[in-house]
mmCIF file of C-alpha atoms and ligand atoms in Angstrom:
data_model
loop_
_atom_site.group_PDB
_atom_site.id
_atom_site.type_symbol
_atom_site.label_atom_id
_atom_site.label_comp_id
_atom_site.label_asym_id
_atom_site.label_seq_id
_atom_site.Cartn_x
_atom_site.Cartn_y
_atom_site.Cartn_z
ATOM 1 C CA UNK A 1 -14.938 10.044 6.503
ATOM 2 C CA UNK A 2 -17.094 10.449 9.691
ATOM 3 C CA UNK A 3 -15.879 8.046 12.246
ATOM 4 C CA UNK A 4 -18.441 7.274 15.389
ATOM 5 C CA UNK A 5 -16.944 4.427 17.943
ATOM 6 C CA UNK A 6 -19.362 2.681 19.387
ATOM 7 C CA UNK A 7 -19.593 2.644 23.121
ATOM 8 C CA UNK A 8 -18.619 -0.615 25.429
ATOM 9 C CA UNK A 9 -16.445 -2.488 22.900
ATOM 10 C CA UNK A 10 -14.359 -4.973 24.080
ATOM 11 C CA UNK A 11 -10.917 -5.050 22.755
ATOM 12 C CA UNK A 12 -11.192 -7.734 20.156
ATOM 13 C CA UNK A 13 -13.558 -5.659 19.034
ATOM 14 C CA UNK A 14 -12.263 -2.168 18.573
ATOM 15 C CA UNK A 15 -9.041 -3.844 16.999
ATOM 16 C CA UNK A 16 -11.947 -5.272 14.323
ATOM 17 C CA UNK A 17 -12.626 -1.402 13.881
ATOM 18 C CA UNK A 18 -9.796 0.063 13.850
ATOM 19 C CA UNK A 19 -8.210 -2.574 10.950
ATOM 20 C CA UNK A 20 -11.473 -1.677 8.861
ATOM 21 C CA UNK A 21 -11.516 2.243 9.786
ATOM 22 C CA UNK A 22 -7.360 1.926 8.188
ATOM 23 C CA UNK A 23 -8.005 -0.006 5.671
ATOM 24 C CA UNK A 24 -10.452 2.649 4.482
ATOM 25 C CA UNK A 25 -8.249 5.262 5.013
ATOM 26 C CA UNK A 26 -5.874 3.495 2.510
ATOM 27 C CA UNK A 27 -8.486 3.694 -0.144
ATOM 28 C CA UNK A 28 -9.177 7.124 0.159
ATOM 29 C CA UNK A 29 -6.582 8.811 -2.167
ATOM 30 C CA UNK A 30 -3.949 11.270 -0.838
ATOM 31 C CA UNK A 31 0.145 10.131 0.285
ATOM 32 C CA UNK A 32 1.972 8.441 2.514
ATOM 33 C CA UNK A 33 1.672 11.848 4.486
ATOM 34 C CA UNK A 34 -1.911 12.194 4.896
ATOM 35 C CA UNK A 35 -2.477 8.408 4.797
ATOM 36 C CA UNK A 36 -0.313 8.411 8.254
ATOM 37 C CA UNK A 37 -2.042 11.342 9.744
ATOM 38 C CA UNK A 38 -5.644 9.989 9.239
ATOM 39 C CA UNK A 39 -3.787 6.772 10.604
ATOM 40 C CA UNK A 40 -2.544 8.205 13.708
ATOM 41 C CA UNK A 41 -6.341 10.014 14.354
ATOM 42 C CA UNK A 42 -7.917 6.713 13.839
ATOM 43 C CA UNK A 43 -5.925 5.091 16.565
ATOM 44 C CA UNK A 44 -5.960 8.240 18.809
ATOM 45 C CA UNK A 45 -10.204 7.935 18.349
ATOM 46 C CA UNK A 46 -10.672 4.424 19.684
ATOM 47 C CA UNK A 47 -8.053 3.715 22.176
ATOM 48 C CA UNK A 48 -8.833 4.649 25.281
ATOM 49 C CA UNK A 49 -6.117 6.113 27.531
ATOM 50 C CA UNK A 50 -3.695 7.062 25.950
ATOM 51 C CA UNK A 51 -1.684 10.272 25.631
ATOM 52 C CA UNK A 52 0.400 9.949 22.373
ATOM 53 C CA UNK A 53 0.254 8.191 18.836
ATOM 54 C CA UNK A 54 1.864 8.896 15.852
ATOM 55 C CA UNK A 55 5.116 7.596 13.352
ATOM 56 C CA UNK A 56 8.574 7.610 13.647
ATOM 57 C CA UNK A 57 9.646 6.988 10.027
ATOM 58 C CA UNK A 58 13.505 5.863 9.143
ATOM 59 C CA UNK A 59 15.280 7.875 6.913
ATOM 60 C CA UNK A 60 19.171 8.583 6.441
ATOM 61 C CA UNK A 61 19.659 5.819 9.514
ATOM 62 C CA UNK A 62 17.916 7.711 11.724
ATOM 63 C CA UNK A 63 14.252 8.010 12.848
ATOM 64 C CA UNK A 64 12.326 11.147 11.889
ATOM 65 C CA UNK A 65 9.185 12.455 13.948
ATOM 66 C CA UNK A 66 5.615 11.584 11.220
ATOM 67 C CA UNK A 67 2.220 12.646 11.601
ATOM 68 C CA UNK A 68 0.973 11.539 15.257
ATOM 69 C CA UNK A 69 -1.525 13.237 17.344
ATOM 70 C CA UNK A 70 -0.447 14.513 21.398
ATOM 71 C CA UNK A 71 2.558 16.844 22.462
ATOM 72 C CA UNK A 72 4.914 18.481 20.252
ATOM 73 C CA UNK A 73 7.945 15.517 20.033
ATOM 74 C CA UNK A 74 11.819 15.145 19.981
ATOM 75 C CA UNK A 75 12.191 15.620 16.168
ATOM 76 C CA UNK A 76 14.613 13.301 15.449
ATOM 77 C CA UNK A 77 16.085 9.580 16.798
ATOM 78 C CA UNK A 78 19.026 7.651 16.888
ATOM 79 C CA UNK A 79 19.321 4.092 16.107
ATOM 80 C CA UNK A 80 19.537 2.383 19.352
ATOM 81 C CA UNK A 81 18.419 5.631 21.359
ATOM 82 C CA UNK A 82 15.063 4.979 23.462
ATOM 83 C CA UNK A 83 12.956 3.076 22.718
ATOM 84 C CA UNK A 84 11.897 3.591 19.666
ATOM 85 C CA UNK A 85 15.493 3.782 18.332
ATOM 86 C CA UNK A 86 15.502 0.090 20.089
ATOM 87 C CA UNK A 87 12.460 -1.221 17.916
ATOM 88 C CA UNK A 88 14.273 0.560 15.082
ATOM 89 C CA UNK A 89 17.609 -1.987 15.568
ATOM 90 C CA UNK A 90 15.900 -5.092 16.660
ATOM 91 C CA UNK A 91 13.096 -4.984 14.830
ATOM 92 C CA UNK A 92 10.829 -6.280 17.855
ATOM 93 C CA UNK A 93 7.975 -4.897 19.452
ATOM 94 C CA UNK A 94 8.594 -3.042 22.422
ATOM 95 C CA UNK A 95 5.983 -3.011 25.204
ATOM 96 C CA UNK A 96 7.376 -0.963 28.243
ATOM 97 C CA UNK A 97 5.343 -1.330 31.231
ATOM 98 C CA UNK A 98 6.642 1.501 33.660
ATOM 99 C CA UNK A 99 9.303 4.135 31.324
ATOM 100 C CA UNK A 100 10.186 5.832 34.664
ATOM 101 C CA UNK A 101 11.984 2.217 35.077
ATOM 102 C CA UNK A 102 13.455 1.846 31.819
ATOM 103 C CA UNK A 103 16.869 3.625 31.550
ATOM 104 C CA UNK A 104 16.717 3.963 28.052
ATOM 105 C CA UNK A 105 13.476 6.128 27.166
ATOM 106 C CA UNK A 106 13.152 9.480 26.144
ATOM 107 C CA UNK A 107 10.189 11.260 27.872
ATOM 108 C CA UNK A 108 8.634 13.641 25.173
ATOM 109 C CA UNK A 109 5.644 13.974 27.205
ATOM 110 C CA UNK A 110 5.892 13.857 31.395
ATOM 111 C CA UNK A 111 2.447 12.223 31.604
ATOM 112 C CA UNK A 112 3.781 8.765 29.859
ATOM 113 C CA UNK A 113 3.946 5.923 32.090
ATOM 114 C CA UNK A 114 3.482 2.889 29.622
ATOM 115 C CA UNK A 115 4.724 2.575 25.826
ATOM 116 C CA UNK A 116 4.377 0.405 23.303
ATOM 117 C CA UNK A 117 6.489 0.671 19.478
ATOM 118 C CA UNK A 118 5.674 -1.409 16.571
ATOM 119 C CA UNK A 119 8.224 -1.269 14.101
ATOM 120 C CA UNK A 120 6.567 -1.176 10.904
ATOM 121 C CA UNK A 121 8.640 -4.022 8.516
ATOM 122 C CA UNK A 122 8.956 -6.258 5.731
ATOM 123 C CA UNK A 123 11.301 -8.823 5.568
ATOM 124 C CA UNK A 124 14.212 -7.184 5.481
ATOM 125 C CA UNK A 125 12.535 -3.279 4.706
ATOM 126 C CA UNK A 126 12.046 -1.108 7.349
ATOM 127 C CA UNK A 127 10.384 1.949 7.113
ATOM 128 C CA UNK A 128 9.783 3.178 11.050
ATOM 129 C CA UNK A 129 7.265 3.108 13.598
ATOM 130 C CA UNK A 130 4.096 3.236 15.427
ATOM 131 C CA UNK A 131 4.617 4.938 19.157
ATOM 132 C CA UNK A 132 1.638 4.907 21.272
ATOM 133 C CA UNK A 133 1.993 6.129 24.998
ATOM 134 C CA UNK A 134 -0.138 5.900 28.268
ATOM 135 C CA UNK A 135 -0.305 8.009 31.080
ATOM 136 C CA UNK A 136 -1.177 4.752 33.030
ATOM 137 C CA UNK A 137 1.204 2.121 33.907
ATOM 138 C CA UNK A 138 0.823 -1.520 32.178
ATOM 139 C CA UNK A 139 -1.982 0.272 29.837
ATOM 140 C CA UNK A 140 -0.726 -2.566 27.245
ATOM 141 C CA UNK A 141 -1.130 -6.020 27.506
ATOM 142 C CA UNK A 142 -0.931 -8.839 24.795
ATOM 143 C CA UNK A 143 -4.364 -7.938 23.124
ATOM 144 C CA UNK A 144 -2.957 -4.490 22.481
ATOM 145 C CA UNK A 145 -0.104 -5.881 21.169
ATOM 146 C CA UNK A 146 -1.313 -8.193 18.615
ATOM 147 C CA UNK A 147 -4.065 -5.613 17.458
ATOM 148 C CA UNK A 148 -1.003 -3.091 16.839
ATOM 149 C CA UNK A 149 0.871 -5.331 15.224
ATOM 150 C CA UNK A 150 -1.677 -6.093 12.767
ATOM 151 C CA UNK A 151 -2.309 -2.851 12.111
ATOM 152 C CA UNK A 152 1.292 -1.736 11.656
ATOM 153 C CA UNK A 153 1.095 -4.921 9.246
ATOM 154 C CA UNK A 154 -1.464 -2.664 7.431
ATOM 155 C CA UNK A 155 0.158 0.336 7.588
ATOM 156 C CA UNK A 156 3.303 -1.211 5.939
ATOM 157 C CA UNK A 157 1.819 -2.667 3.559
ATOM 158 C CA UNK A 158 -0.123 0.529 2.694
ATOM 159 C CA UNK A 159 3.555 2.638 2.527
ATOM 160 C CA UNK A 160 5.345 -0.179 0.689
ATOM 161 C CA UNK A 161 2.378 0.760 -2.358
ATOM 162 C CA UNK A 162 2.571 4.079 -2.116
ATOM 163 C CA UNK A 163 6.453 4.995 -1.082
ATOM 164 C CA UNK A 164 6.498 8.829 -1.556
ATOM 165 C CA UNK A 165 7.601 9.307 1.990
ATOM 166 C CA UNK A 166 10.399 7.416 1.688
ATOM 167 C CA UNK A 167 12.179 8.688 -1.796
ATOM 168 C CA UNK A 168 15.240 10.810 -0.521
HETATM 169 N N1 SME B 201 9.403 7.693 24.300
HETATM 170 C C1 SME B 201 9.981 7.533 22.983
HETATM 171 C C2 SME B 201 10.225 8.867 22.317
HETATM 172 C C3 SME B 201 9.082 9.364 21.523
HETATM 173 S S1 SME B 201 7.866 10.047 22.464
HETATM 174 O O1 SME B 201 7.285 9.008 23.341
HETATM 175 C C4 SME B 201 6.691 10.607 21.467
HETATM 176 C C5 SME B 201 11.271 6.758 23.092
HETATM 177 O O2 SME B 201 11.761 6.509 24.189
HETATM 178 O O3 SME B 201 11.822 6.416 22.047
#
């Protein structure tokens, strides 16, 4: 796997890639584990400002720090607690545009001023999610959000095959 990203894509565009660069990364053998990790580099490589990216994935009700790439990170989540714990119980994407408003966030890294979690789902399955954070404010707009959620689609569907991660 040698990844280049070409210069002065527009965002339509780098989604394109980064969907193709994952669904490679599915095919190239390994688990869940490693399958996250390249994952988590992948999205690191093409978006641009951004300070932290990586899995939350649920296990015994609670969400448990994955592969990501940034900061060391608060190790473990509860349901309901910032907002990734939100995504976790309602299942809907949250896009926070300032976290030094929101009252409920949990600031692993100071430098985060925008966040956006995808919970990756199935129907009723839900196995965690995608955290990506931004040192600038409003880094994420709708385009970011419908590129993440198709690749959290992918991602899913990818650890819904495979399942190792998730056998207690
Ligand atoms: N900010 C998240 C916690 C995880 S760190 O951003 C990596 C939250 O409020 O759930």
């Amino acid at each position: 796997m040698n990844i280049t990203v070409p210069k002065g894509l527009k965002k339509d565009e780098m989604y394109g890639y980064i969907k193709k660069e994952l669904s490679k990364a599915a095919g190239e053998g390994g688990d869940d584990c490693a399958f996250l990790a390249n994952s988590s580099a992948i999205l690191n490589l093409f978006l641009q400002d951004i300070n932290w990216c990586g899995f939350y994935l649920w296990k015994k009700g609670r969400l448990v720090l994955g592969p990501f790439q940034g900061k060391p990170a608060q190790t473990e989540i509860d349901a309901g607690q910032g907002v990734c714990g939100t995504a976790a119980v309602t299942g809907a994407v949250q896009r926070v545009d300032d976290v030094h408003a929101c009252t409920n966030h949990i600031a692993c890294d100071l430098a985060s001023r925008s966040e956006i979690v995808i919970p990756l789902k199935k129907g009723d399955i839900f196995l965690g999610v995608l955290d990506i954070d931004s040192p600038i404010k409003s880094r994420f707009d709708e385009m970011d959000e419908r590129g993440l959620t198709e690749a959290g689609v992918l991602i899913t569907g990818y650890l819904l095959a495979e399942k190792t991660f998730f056998q207690d």
